[in-house]
CSV table of C-alpha atoms in Angstrom, one decimal:
chain,number,residue,atom,x,y,z
A,168,ARG,CA,7.8,-0.8,8.9
A,169,HIS,CA,8.0,-4.5,8.3
A,170,VAL,CA,5.2,-6.1,6.4
A,171,ARG,CA,5.0,-9.8,6.2
A,172,GLN,CA,3.9,-12.3,3.6
A,173,ARG,CA,3.6,-15.9,4.1
A,174,LEU,CA,3.6,-18.6,1.4
A,175,ARG,CA,2.5,-22.1,2.2
A,176,ARG,CA,4.1,-24.8,0.3
A,177,SER,CA,4.6,-28.5,0.6
A,178,GLY,CA,8.0,-30.0,0.4
A,179,GLY,CA,9.9,-31.8,-2.3
A,180,LEU,CA,9.6,-29.1,-4.9
A,181,ALA,CA,12.8,-27.6,-6.1
A,182,ARG,CA,12.6,-24.4,-4.1
A,183,PRO,CA,14.0,-21.3,-5.8
A,184,LEU,CA,15.2,-20.2,-2.4
A,185,ALA,CA,17.5,-23.3,-2.0
A,186,PRO,CA,17.1,-24.7,1.5
A,187,PRO,CA,20.0,-26.8,2.8
A,188,THR,CA,18.3,-30.2,2.6
A,189,ASP,CA,15.1,-31.1,0.9
A,190,ASN,CA,13.7,-34.2,2.6
A,191,CYS,CA,10.2,-33.0,3.2
A,192,PRO,CA,7.5,-35.6,3.5
A,193,ASN,CA,4.6,-35.5,1.1
A,194,GLY,CA,1.9,-33.0,1.7
A,195,SER,CA,3.6,-30.2,3.5
A,196,SER,CA,2.6,-26.7,2.9
A,197,ARG,CA,4.1,-23.2,2.9
A,198,PRO,CA,2.2,-20.0,3.6
A,199,SER,CA,3.5,-16.7,2.3
A,200,HIS,CA,2.7,-13.6,4.3
A,201,ASP,CA,2.4,-10.2,2.6
A,202,SER,CA,1.4,-6.7,3.3
A,203,VAL,CA,0.0,-3.7,1.5
A,204,GLU,CA,3.5,-2.3,1.0
A,205,TRP,CA,5.3,-5.5,0.0
A,206,GLU,CA,2.9,-7.5,-2.1
A,207,GLY,CA,3.3,-11.2,-2.4
A,208,ARG,CA,1.5,-12.1,-5.5
A,209,SER,CA,4.6,-11.7,-7.6
A,210,LEU,CA,6.5,-14.1,-5.5
A,211,LEU,CA,3.6,-16.6,-5.7
A,212,LYS,CA,3.6,-16.3,-9.5
A,213,ALA,CA,7.4,-16.7,-9.5
A,214,LEU,CA,7.1,-20.0,-7.5
A,215,ILE,CA,4.2,-21.1,-9.7
A,216,LYS,CA,6.4,-20.5,-12.7
A,217,LYS,CA,9.2,-22.6,-11.2
A,218,SER,CA,6.7,-25.5,-10.6
A,219,ALA,CA,5.4,-25.3,-14.1
A,220,LEU,CA,8.9,-25.3,-15.5
A,221,CYS,CA,9.6,-28.5,-13.5
A,222,GLY,CA,6.8,-30.1,-15.4
A,223,GLU,CA,4.1,-30.0,-12.7
A,224,GLN,CA,0.5,-29.2,-13.3
A,225,VAL,CA,-0.5,-26.2,-11.3
A,226,HIS,CA,-4.0,-25.6,-10.0
A,227,ILE,CA,-4.8,-22.1,-8.9
A,228,LEU,CA,-7.8,-21.2,-6.8
A,229,GLY,CA,-8.2,-17.6,-7.8
A,230,CYS,CA,-10.3,-15.4,-5.4
A,231,GLU,CA,-8.7,-12.0,-5.6
A,232,VAL,CA,-7.8,-11.3,-9.2
A,233,SER,CA,-9.3,-12.2,-12.5
A,234,GLU,CA,-7.9,-15.0,-14.6
A,235,GLU,CA,-6.6,-12.5,-17.2
A,236,GLU,CA,-4.7,-10.5,-14.6
A,237,PHE,CA,-3.2,-13.6,-13.0
A,238,ARG,CA,-2.0,-15.1,-16.3
A,239,GLU,CA,-0.4,-11.7,-17.3
A,240,GLY,CA,3.3,-12.0,-17.6
A,241,PHE,CA,3.4,-15.7,-18.1
A,242,ASP,CA,4.3,-17.1,-21.6
A,243,SER,CA,2.1,-19.6,-23.3
A,244,ASN,CA,4.2,-22.5,-22.2
A,245,ILE,CA,3.6,-21.7,-18.6
A,246,ASN,CA,0.0,-20.8,-19.1
A,247,SER,CA,-0.8,-24.1,-20.7
A,248,ARG,CA,0.2,-25.8,-17.4
A,249,LEU,CA,-2.0,-23.6,-15.2
A,250,VAL,CA,-5.5,-24.5,-14.5
A,251,TYR,CA,-7.3,-21.5,-13.0
A,252,HIS,CA,-10.4,-22.1,-10.9
A,253,ASP,CA,-12.2,-18.8,-11.1
A,254,LEU,CA,-13.6,-17.7,-7.8
A,255,PHE,CA,-13.1,-14.1,-8.7
A,256,ARG,CA,-16.0,-13.4,-11.0
A,257,ASP,CA,-18.9,-14.5,-8.8
A,258,PRO,CA,-17.8,-16.1,-5.6
A,259,LEU,CA,-21.0,-15.5,-3.7
A,260,ASN,CA,-23.4,-16.3,-6.5
A,261,TRP,CA,-24.8,-12.7,-6.7
A,262,SER,CA,-25.2,-12.9,-10.4
A,263,GLU,CA,-27.3,-16.1,-10.3
A,264,THR,CA,-26.2,-16.8,-13.9
A,265,GLY,CA,-25.1,-20.3,-13.0
A,266,GLU,CA,-21.5,-19.5,-14.1
A,267,THR,CA,-20.2,-19.6,-10.5
A,268,LEU,CA,-18.4,-22.7,-9.2
A,269,PRO,CA,-21.1,-24.8,-7.6
A,270,GLY,CA,-21.1,-25.0,-3.8
A,271,GLY,CA,-19.2,-21.8,-3.3
A,272,PRO,CA,-15.6,-21.4,-2.1
A,273,LEU,CA,-15.6,-24.4,0.3
A,274,GLU,CA,-16.8,-26.8,-2.4
A,275,ALA,CA,-14.3,-25.5,-4.8
A,276,LEU,CA,-11.5,-26.1,-2.3
A,277,ARG,CA,-12.7,-29.6,-1.6
A,278,ALA,CA,-12.9,-30.3,-5.3
A,279,LEU,CA,-9.1,-29.7,-5.4
A,280,CYS,CA,-8.7,-32.5,-2.9
A,281,ARG,CA,-10.3,-34.9,-5.1
A,282,ARG,CA,-8.1,-34.5,-8.1
A,283,THR,CA,-7.4,-37.6,-10.1
A,284,HIS,CA,-4.6,-36.4,-12.4
A,285,PRO,CA,-1.5,-38.4,-11.7
A,286,GLY,CA,1.9,-36.9,-11.1
A,287,PRO,CA,3.2,-34.1,-8.9
A,288,VAL,CA,0.9,-31.1,-8.7
A,289,THR,CA,1.1,-27.7,-7.1
A,290,ILE,CA,-2.0,-26.1,-5.7
A,291,ALA,CA,-1.8,-22.3,-5.3
A,292,LEU,CA,-4.4,-20.5,-3.1
A,293,ASP,CA,-4.8,-16.9,-4.0
A,294,SER,CA,-5.5,-16.1,-1.4
A,295,LEU,CA,-5.7,-17.8,2.0
A,296,SER,CA,-6.8,-14.5,3.4
A,297,TRP,CA,-9.9,-14.4,1.2
A,298,LEU,CA,-10.8,-18.0,2.2
A,299,LEU,CA,-10.2,-17.2,5.9
A,300,LEU,CA,-12.5,-14.2,5.7
A,301,HIS,CA,-15.3,-16.2,4.1
A,302,LEU,CA,-15.0,-19.6,5.7
A,303,PRO,CA,-14.8,-20.7,9.4
A,304,CYS,CA,-11.1,-21.1,10.4
A,305,THR,CA,-11.5,-24.7,11.6
A,306,THR,CA,-13.2,-25.8,8.4
A,307,LEU,CA,-10.5,-24.1,6.3
A,308,CYS,CA,-7.7,-25.7,8.3
A,309,GLN,CA,-9.3,-29.2,8.1
A,310,THR,CA,-9.7,-28.8,4.4
A,311,LEU,CA,-6.1,-27.6,4.0
A,312,HIS,CA,-4.9,-30.6,6.0
A,313,THR,CA,-6.8,-32.9,3.7
A,314,LEU,CA,-5.5,-31.1,0.7
A,315,SER,CA,-1.9,-31.6,1.6
A,316,HIS,CA,-2.2,-35.1,2.8
A,317,GLN,CA,-4.4,-36.6,0.1
A,318,ASP,CA,-1.7,-38.8,-1.2
A,319,SER,CA,-1.1,-40.6,2.1
A,320,CYS,CA,-4.8,-41.4,2.2
A,321,ARG,CA,-4.5,-43.1,-1.1
A,322,GLY,CA,-2.0,-45.6,0.0
A,323,ASP,CA,0.0,-45.7,-3.2
A,324,SER,CA,2.2,-42.7,-2.5
A,325,SER,CA,5.3,-42.8,-4.5
A,326,PRO,CA,8.0,-40.1,-4.1
A,327,GLY,CA,7.0,-38.4,-7.3
A,328,GLU,CA,3.3,-38.1,-6.3
A,329,GLN,CA,3.7,-35.1,-4.2
A,330,VAL,CA,1.2,-32.3,-3.5
A,331,HIS,CA,2.6,-28.9,-3.0
A,332,VAL,CA,0.3,-26.3,-1.5
A,333,LEU,CA,1.1,-22.7,-1.9
A,334,GLY,CA,-1.0,-20.1,-0.1
A,335,LEU,CA,-0.9,-16.3,-0.1
A,336,LEU,CA,-1.8,-14.7,3.2
A,337,HIS,CA,-2.2,-11.0,3.9
A,338,GLU,CA,-1.0,-10.8,7.5
A,339,GLU,CA,-2.6,-7.5,8.5
A,340,LEU,CA,-6.1,-8.9,7.9
A,341,HIS,CA,-6.0,-11.5,10.6
A,342,GLY,CA,-5.6,-11.9,14.3
A,343,PRO,CA,-2.9,-13.9,16.0
A,344,GLY,CA,-5.2,-17.0,16.4
A,345,PRO,CA,-5.8,-17.8,12.8
A,346,LEU,CA,-2.3,-16.8,11.8
A,347,GLY,CA,-0.9,-19.2,14.4
A,348,VAL,CA,-3.1,-22.1,13.3
A,349,LEU,CA,-2.2,-21.7,9.7
A,350,SER,CA,1.4,-21.4,10.7
A,351,SER,CA,1.3,-24.7,12.5
A,352,LEU,CA,-0.1,-26.4,9.5
A,353,ALA,CA,2.7,-25.2,7.3
A,354,GLN,CA,6.1,-26.7,6.8
A,355,THR,CA,7.7,-23.5,5.5
A,356,GLU,CA,6.7,-19.9,6.1
A,357,VAL,CA,8.0,-17.0,4.0
A,358,THR,CA,7.5,-13.6,5.4
A,359,LEU,CA,8.1,-10.7,3.0
A,360,SER,CA,9.4,-7.3,4.0
A,361,GLY,CA,12.0,-5.0,2.5
A,362,ALA,CA,14.1,-1.9,2.8
A,363,LEU,CA,15.2,0.8,0.4
A,364,GLY,CA,12.9,-0.5,-2.3
A,365,GLN,CA,14.4,-4.0,-2.2
A,366,ALA,CA,12.3,-7.0,-1.1
A,367,SER,CA,13.4,-9.6,1.4
A,368,ALA,CA,12.0,-12.9,2.4
A,369,HIS,CA,12.4,-14.3,5.9
A,370,ILE,CA,12.1,-18.1,5.6
A,371,LEU,CA,11.2,-20.4,8.4
A,372,TYR,CA,11.6,-24.1,7.8
A,373,ARG,CA,10.0,-26.6,10.1
A,374,ARG,CA,11.0,-30.2,9.7
A,375,PRO,CA,9.8,-33.1,11.8
A,376,GLN,CA,12.0,-33.9,14.7
A,377,GLN,CA,14.4,-31.1,13.9
A,378,ARG,CA,14.7,-27.5,15.1
A,379,PRO,CA,13.2,-24.9,12.8
A,380,THR,CA,15.7,-23.0,10.8
A,381,HIS,CA,15.6,-19.4,9.8
A,382,GLN,CA,17.0,-17.7,6.7
A,383,THR,CA,16.7,-14.2,5.2
A,384,GLN,CA,17.0,-13.8,1.5
A,385,TRP,CA,17.0,-10.6,-0.5
A,386,PHE,CA,15.5,-11.0,-3.9
A,387,SER,CA,13.8,-9.3,-6.8
A,388,ILE,CA,11.3,-10.5,-9.3
A,389,LEU,CA,11.9,-9.8,-13.0
A,390,PRO,CA,9.0,-8.8,-15.3
A,391,ASP,CA,8.7,-12.4,-16.6
A,392,PHE,CA,8.4,-13.6,-13.0
A,393,SER,CA,11.8,-15.2,-12.8
A,394,LEU,CA,13.2,-15.0,-9.3
A,395,GLU,CA,16.6,-13.2,-8.9
A,396,LEU,CA,18.3,-13.8,-5.6
A,397,GLN,CA,20.5,-11.0,-4.3
A,398,GLY,CA,23.6,-11.5,-2.2
A,399,GLY,CA,22.9,-9.1,0.6
A,400,PRO,CA,20.8,-6.1,1.8
A,401,PRO,CA,20.8,-3.1,-0.6
A,402,LEU,CA,23.3,-0.3,-0.1
A,403,GLU,CA,22.2,3.3,0.2
A,404,PRO,CA,20.8,4.1,-3.2
A,405,GLN,CA,22.9,6.5,-5.3
A,406,PRO,CA,21.0,9.5,-6.3
A,407,TYR,CA,20.3,9.3,-10.0
A,408,PRO,CA,18.3,11.6,-12.2
A,409,ASP,CA,14.7,10.8,-12.7
A,410,PRO,CA,14.2,10.7,-16.4
A,411,ARG,CA,10.5,11.5,-16.3
A,412,VAL,CA,10.6,14.7,-14.3
A,413,PRO,CA,12.5,17.5,-16.0
A,414,SER,CA,15.0,18.9,-13.5
A,415,MET,CA,13.6,22.2,-12.3
A,416,ASP,CA,16.0,25.0,-11.4
A,417,PRO,CA,14.9,26.1,-7.9
A,418,THR,CA,16.7,29.4,-8.3
A,419,THR,CA,14.2,30.7,-10.9
A,420,HIS,CA,11.4,33.0,-9.9
A,421,LEU,CA,13.0,34.1,-6.7
A,422,THR,CA,12.0,37.2,-4.9
A,423,PHE,CA,15.5,38.0,-3.9
A,424,ASN,CA,18.9,38.3,-5.8
A,425,LEU,CA,21.3,35.3,-5.5
A,426,ARG,CA,24.0,36.7,-7.7
A,427,LEU,CA,26.1,40.0,-7.6
A,428,SER,CA,27.2,42.1,-10.4
A,429,LYS,CA,30.8,43.3,-10.7
A,430,LYS,CA,30.1,46.7,-9.3
A,431,GLU,CA,28.1,45.3,-6.4
A,432,ARG,CA,31.0,42.9,-5.6
A,433,GLU,CA,33.5,45.7,-5.6
A,434,ALA,CA,31.4,47.9,-3.4
A,435,LYS,CA,30.9,44.9,-1.0
A,436,ASP,CA,34.7,44.2,-0.8
A,437,SER,CA,35.6,47.8,-0.1
A,438,LEU,CA,33.1,48.2,2.7
A,439,THR,CA,34.7,48.3,6.2
A,440,LEU,CA,32.6,46.7,8.8
A,441,PRO,CA,31.7,48.9,11.8
A,442,PHE,CA,33.3,46.8,14.4
A,443,GLN,CA,36.4,45.8,12.5
A,444,PHE,CA,39.4,47.2,14.4
A,445,SER,CA,41.8,48.4,11.8
A,446,SER,CA,44.9,50.6,12.4
A,447,GLU,CA,43.2,53.7,11.1
A,448,LYS,CA,40.4,53.3,13.6
A,449,GLN,CA,43.0,52.7,16.4
A,450,GLN,CA,44.7,56.0,15.6
A,451,ALA,CA,41.5,57.9,15.4
A,452,LEU,CA,40.6,56.7,18.9
A,453,LEU,CA,43.9,57.5,20.5
A,454,CYS,CA,44.5,60.9,19.0
A,455,PRO,CA,41.3,62.9,18.7
A,456,GLY,CA,41.9,65.3,15.8
A,457,LEU,CA,41.5,69.1,15.9
A,458,GLY,CA,38.0,70.3,15.9
A,459,GLN,CA,36.8,66.9,17.1
A,460,ALA,CA,34.5,67.5,20.0
A,461,THR,CA,35.6,65.7,23.1
A,462,SER,CA,32.8,64.5,25.3
A,463,HIS,CA,32.2,65.8,28.8
A,464,ILE,CA,30.2,64.3,31.6
A,465,PHE,CA,28.3,66.8,33.7
A,466,TYR,CA,27.3,65.5,37.1
A,467,GLU,CA,25.1,67.3,39.6
A,468,PRO,CA,25.2,65.5,43.0
A,469,ASP,CA,22.0,65.7,44.9
A,470,ALA,CA,21.4,65.5,48.7
A,471,TYR,CA,21.6,61.7,49.0
A,472,ASP,CA,24.9,61.3,47.2
A,473,ASP,CA,27.9,60.4,49.1
A,474,LEU,CA,30.9,61.6,47.3
A,475,ASP,CA,34.0,59.8,48.5
A,476,GLN,CA,37.2,60.7,46.8
A,477,GLU,CA,39.0,57.7,48.0
A,478,ASP,CA,39.6,54.9,45.6
A,479,PRO,CA,37.3,52.0,46.8
A,480,ASP,CA,39.9,49.5,45.6
A,481,ASP,CA,42.7,50.8,47.9
A,482,ASP,CA,42.1,48.1,50.5
A,483,LEU,CA,42.5,45.3,48.1
A,484,ASP,CA,45.6,43.4,48.4
A,485,VAL,CA,46.1,42.9,44.7
B,191,THR,CA,-25.5,18.9,-17.6
B,192,ALA,CA,-23.6,15.7,-17.3
B,193,ARG,CA,-26.3,14.5,-15.0
B,194,GLU,CA,-28.9,15.5,-17.5
B,195,CYS,CA,-27.4,13.6,-20.5
B,196,GLY,CA,-26.8,10.6,-18.3
B,197,GLN,CA,-23.1,10.8,-18.1
B,198,LEU,CA,-23.2,11.2,-14.3
B,199,VAL,CA,-25.3,9.0,-12.1
B,200,PHE,CA,-25.3,10.3,-8.5
B,201,LEU,CA,-26.6,8.2,-5.6
B,202,GLU,CA,-27.0,10.6,-2.7
B,203,GLY,CA,-26.6,8.3,0.3
B,204,LEU,CA,-28.2,10.5,2.9
B,205,LYS,CA,-31.4,11.2,1.0
B,206,SER,CA,-31.7,7.7,-0.2
B,207,ALA,CA,-31.3,6.4,3.3
B,208,VAL,CA,-34.4,8.3,4.4
B,209,ASP,CA,-36.3,7.0,1.3
B,210,VAL,CA,-35.7,3.4,2.2
B,211,PHE,CA,-37.9,3.7,5.3
B,212,PHE,CA,-40.8,5.2,3.4
B,213,ARG,CA,-41.1,2.6,0.7
B,214,PRO,CA,-42.8,-0.8,0.7
B,215,GLN,CA,-40.4,-3.4,1.9
B,216,GLU,CA,-40.8,-5.6,-1.1
B,217,GLU,CA,-39.3,-3.0,-3.5
B,218,PRO,CA,-35.5,-3.5,-3.8
B,219,HIS,CA,-33.5,-0.5,-2.7
B,220,PRO,CA,-29.7,0.1,-3.0
B,221,LEU,CA,-29.5,0.8,0.7
B,222,GLN,CA,-31.7,-2.2,1.7
B,223,PHE,CA,-29.2,-3.2,4.4
B,224,LEU,CA,-30.4,-0.4,6.6
B,225,ARG,CA,-33.6,-2.2,7.2
B,226,GLU,CA,-32.0,-5.5,8.0
B,227,ALA,CA,-31.3,-6.6,11.6
B,228,ASN,CA,-28.0,-8.3,11.0
B,229,SER,CA,-25.1,-6.8,9.0
B,230,GLY,CA,-26.4,-8.3,5.8
B,231,ASN,CA,-24.7,-7.8,2.5
B,232,LEU,CA,-24.4,-5.1,-0.1
B,233,GLN,CA,-25.8,-7.0,-3.0
B,234,PRO,CA,-28.7,-4.6,-3.7
B,235,LEU,CA,-26.1,-1.7,-3.7
B,236,TYR,CA,-24.0,-3.6,-6.2
B,237,GLU,CA,-27.0,-4.3,-8.3
B,238,PHE,CA,-27.7,-0.6,-8.4
B,239,VAL,CA,-24.2,0.1,-9.5
B,240,GLN,CA,-24.4,-2.6,-12.1
B,241,GLU,CA,-27.6,-1.1,-13.5
B,242,ALA,CA,-26.4,2.4,-13.5
B,243,LEU,CA,-23.1,1.8,-15.2
B,244,LYS,CA,-23.8,-1.0,-17.6
B,245,PRO,CA,-23.0,0.0,-21.2
B,246,MET,CA,-26.1,0.7,-23.2
B,247,ASP,CA,-26.5,-1.7,-26.1
B,248,SER,CA,-29.1,0.4,-28.0
B,249,GLY,CA,-26.7,1.1,-30.8
B,250,GLU,CA,-26.0,4.8,-30.0
B,251,ALA,CA,-22.6,5.9,-28.9
B,252,ALA,CA,-22.1,4.8,-25.3
B,253,TRP,CA,-19.9,6.5,-22.9
B,254,ARG,CA,-16.4,5.1,-22.8
B,255,CYS,CA,-14.9,3.4,-19.8
B,256,PRO,CA,-17.1,3.7,-16.7
B,257,VAL,CA,-15.7,5.2,-13.5
B,258,LEU,CA,-17.2,4.4,-10.1
B,259,LEU,CA,-16.4,6.8,-7.3
B,260,VAL,CA,-17.3,5.7,-3.8
B,261,ASP,CA,-17.4,8.4,-1.0
B,262,ASP,CA,-16.9,6.8,1.4
B,263,LEU,CA,-16.6,3.2,2.6
B,264,SER,CA,-16.0,4.0,6.2
B,265,VAL,CA,-19.5,5.4,6.5
B,266,LEU,CA,-20.8,1.9,5.6
B,267,LEU,CA,-18.9,0.5,8.6
B,268,SER,CA,-20.5,3.1,10.9
B,269,LEU,CA,-23.9,2.0,9.5
B,270,GLY,CA,-23.4,-1.5,10.8
B,271,VAL,CA,-22.1,-3.2,7.6
B,272,GLY,CA,-19.3,-5.7,8.4
B,273,ALA,CA,-15.8,-5.1,6.9
B,274,VAL,CA,-16.0,-8.3,4.9
B,275,ALA,CA,-19.3,-7.4,3.4
B,276,VAL,CA,-17.9,-4.0,2.2
B,277,LEU,CA,-14.8,-5.8,0.8
B,278,ASP,CA,-17.2,-8.2,-1.0
B,279,PHE,CA,-19.1,-5.3,-2.5
B,280,ILE,CA,-15.9,-3.7,-3.8
B,281,HIS,CA,-14.8,-7.1,-5.1
B,282,TYR,CA,-17.9,-7.4,-7.2
B,283,CYS,CA,-17.5,-3.8,-8.4
B,284,ARG,CA,-14.0,-4.6,-9.5
B,285,ALA,CA,-15.1,-7.8,-11.2
B,286,THR,CA,-17.8,-5.9,-13.2
B,287,VAL,CA,-16.6,-2.4,-13.6
B,288,CYS,CA,-12.8,-3.1,-14.0
B,289,ARG,CA,-12.7,-6.5,-15.6
B,290,GLU,CA,-15.8,-6.7,-17.6
B,291,TRP,CA,-16.3,-3.1,-18.7
B,292,LYS,CA,-12.6,-2.0,-18.5
B,293,GLY,CA,-13.4,0.8,-16.2
B,294,ASN,CA,-12.0,2.1,-12.9
B,295,VAL,CA,-13.1,2.1,-9.3
B,296,VAL,CA,-12.0,4.8,-6.9
B,297,ALA,CA,-12.9,4.4,-3.3
B,298,LEU,CA,-12.3,6.4,-0.2
B,299,VAL,CA,-11.6,4.9,3.2
B,300,HIS,CA,-10.6,6.8,6.4
B,301,ASP,CA,-7.7,5.6,8.4
B,302,SER,CA,-8.7,5.4,12.1
B,303,GLY,CA,-5.1,6.4,13.0
B,304,ASP,CA,-4.3,5.8,16.6
B,305,ALA,CA,-7.9,4.8,17.5
B,306,GLU,CA,-7.8,1.0,17.4
B,307,ASP,CA,-10.7,0.1,15.1
B,308,GLU,CA,-10.3,-3.5,14.1
B,309,GLU,CA,-13.1,-3.5,11.5
B,310,ASN,CA,-11.8,-0.3,9.9
B,311,ASP,CA,-8.2,-1.7,9.8
B,312,ILE,CA,-9.5,-4.9,8.0
B,313,LEU,CA,-11.3,-2.7,5.5
B,314,LEU,CA,-8.4,-0.4,5.0
B,315,ASN,CA,-5.8,-3.1,4.5
B,316,GLY,CA,-8.2,-5.4,2.6
B,317,LEU,CA,-8.9,-2.5,0.2
B,318,GLY,CA,-5.2,-1.8,-0.1
B,319,HIS,CA,-4.6,-5.4,-1.2
B,320,GLN,CA,-7.4,-5.2,-3.8
B,321,SER,CA,-5.9,-2.0,-5.2
B,322,HIS,CA,-3.5,-1.3,-8.0
B,323,LEU,CA,-2.8,2.2,-6.8
B,324,ILE,CA,-3.0,3.6,-3.3
B,325,LEU,CA,-3.0,7.4,-2.6
B,326,ARG,CA,-2.5,8.2,1.1
B,327,ALA,CA,-3.3,11.7,2.0
B,328,GLU,CA,-2.1,12.8,5.5
B,329,GLY,CA,-1.3,15.9,7.4
B,330,LEU,CA,2.3,17.1,7.7
B,331,ALA,CA,4.3,15.4,10.5
B,332,THR,CA,5.3,18.9,11.8
B,333,GLY,CA,1.8,20.2,12.2
B,334,PHE,CA,-0.6,22.6,10.7
B,335,CYS,CA,0.7,24.9,7.9
B,336,LYS,CA,-1.2,27.7,6.1
B,337,ASP,CA,0.5,27.1,2.7
B,338,VAL,CA,1.0,23.3,2.7
B,339,HIS,CA,-2.2,21.5,3.7
B,340,GLY,CA,-0.8,18.0,3.6
B,341,GLN,CA,1.2,15.3,1.9
B,342,LEU,CA,0.2,12.7,-0.6
B,343,ARG,CA,2.0,9.4,-0.9
B,344,ILE,CA,1.4,7.4,-4.1
B,345,LEU,CA,2.1,3.7,-4.0
B,346,TRP,CA,1.9,1.5,-7.1
B,347,ARG,CA,0.9,-2.2,-6.5
B,348,ARG,CA,0.8,-3.5,-10.0
B,349,PRO,CA,3.6,-6.0,-10.1
B,350,SER,CA,3.0,-7.0,-13.7
B,351,GLU,CA,4.2,-3.7,-15.0
B,352,PRO,CA,7.9,-3.6,-15.5
B,353,THR,CA,8.6,-0.6,-13.3
B,354,ALA,CA,11.8,-0.2,-11.5
B,355,GLN,CA,11.7,-0.6,-7.7
B,356,ARG,CA,12.3,3.1,-7.1
B,357,ASP,CA,9.2,4.1,-9.0
B,358,ARG,CA,6.9,2.2,-6.6
B,359,SER,CA,6.3,5.1,-4.4
B,360,LEU,CA,6.3,8.9,-4.7
B,361,THR,CA,5.5,11.6,-2.2
B,362,TYR,CA,4.1,15.1,-3.0
B,363,GLN,CA,2.8,17.9,-0.8
B,364,TYR,CA,-0.3,19.8,-1.7
B,365,LYS,CA,-2.3,22.9,-1.1
B,366,ILE,CA,-6.1,22.9,-1.6
B,367,GLN,CA,-7.5,25.9,-3.3
B,368,ASP,CA,-11.1,26.9,-4.1
B,369,LYS,CA,-11.7,24.4,-7.0
B,370,ASN,CA,-8.3,23.1,-7.5
B,371,VAL,CA,-5.4,21.4,-5.8
B,372,SER,CA,-1.8,22.3,-6.5
B,373,PHE,CA,1.0,19.8,-6.0
B,374,PHE,CA,4.7,20.3,-5.5
B,375,ALA,CA,7.7,18.3,-4.4
B,376,LYS,CA,8.5,18.1,-0.7
B,377,GLY,CA,9.9,21.4,0.5
B,378,MET,CA,9.2,23.2,-2.8
B,379,SER,CA,6.1,25.1,-1.9
B,380,PRO,CA,6.0,28.5,-3.7
B,381,ALA,CA,5.5,30.1,-0.3
B,382,VAL,CA,8.8,28.8,0.9
B,383,LEU,CA,11.0,29.5,-2.1
């Protein structure tokens, strides 16, 4: 079963997945589609790590996991570059403690559009699915468009002032309409699936005035969220012993005997099978020994029998 | 006895649902959504959970990590609650029980299978995405069997733990007994060996 993940990302960032050319205009975005079986948060974190290592500031709008859980696995160098906007703890203001981000999810998203920090920045939305389930699709799309094009509005866009928007989308939760719309907003789509325990990413690049290109990349994510690219699809896995489960001998506690003792084996070998035609048997059949009763057939014809002594096969021309 | 000493708090949905109609409307009730015309939200239910599980700060030895068992979420859908509202409820339970109080939440959802139930699918998949561990219990593909009642597939979704890829998923078969369940590897039922 293929599960898909989409990551939304704007161009210009050194992509770990190495596209052929990198001339993306400012403000493009890339959604990443995932599924229950092939989760996409690890890939999102791996891409965030890459952005952070490039010196970018990363803003994360976190709706689905807590800040502690999201920062897990990153070292302090990376973590210092991440700004986590917490929409997880109280997104709908049920606690009424005043700790929640004012204005709810939409306002939080719009606030990201109004950033004043100079320099390239990556905005990660974890997740687009959560936003899509809680905000009207049109509002979300308009806000996303503003988010990725904020530099062009300013008028002083220099090549370094790029905004990269990364979004995590759980494909099974949405219908084709919203998926299509988000897809059209994106410059790159990464759909995750896998086989034999190995994850793969199907990447679709859309560049203006060019045909979209497809690429499939097998990869794995290391515990420190570094991305490791694999050459090709995985081979059939070699069976290897599972260290946790002690190998159980299935031949213990059986109700029947699987092995023979020496005496039993000898008795078995010396047994003649009833329908095995040996020379002794042949002799016994041909020459009935003395005292061996020969068999007789007694036949009493009744009134309806027609005894014909002629051989019925006489008229055959064989 | 666990109920008596406060270790177990049991909200009996059926009984409680009847109660909600015989109380004055101003009093908050966990199943308040039953009285509301539109699908509403499950905030009162969440507040009940919060109240029931919050660690006592009276100085005496509190119970250790709280566990919330929800049986089952598909019923809430049948009662008219929207899938997103149920997911929000579980979200808040996770934020409080798991993150704040370091406890665990276990929830049951039924898979509608071939019957195309969009709301249930959103709930099922949404819950899967919120989970660290998924246990899928299903019947055997070959049909009914007296000694093997079904198959359990365990899927780990916690990427931060450095587990090898092959440990992500395990499948066991099981037989349900009177007060117990016995598990065995596929094809290794004691009745077969």
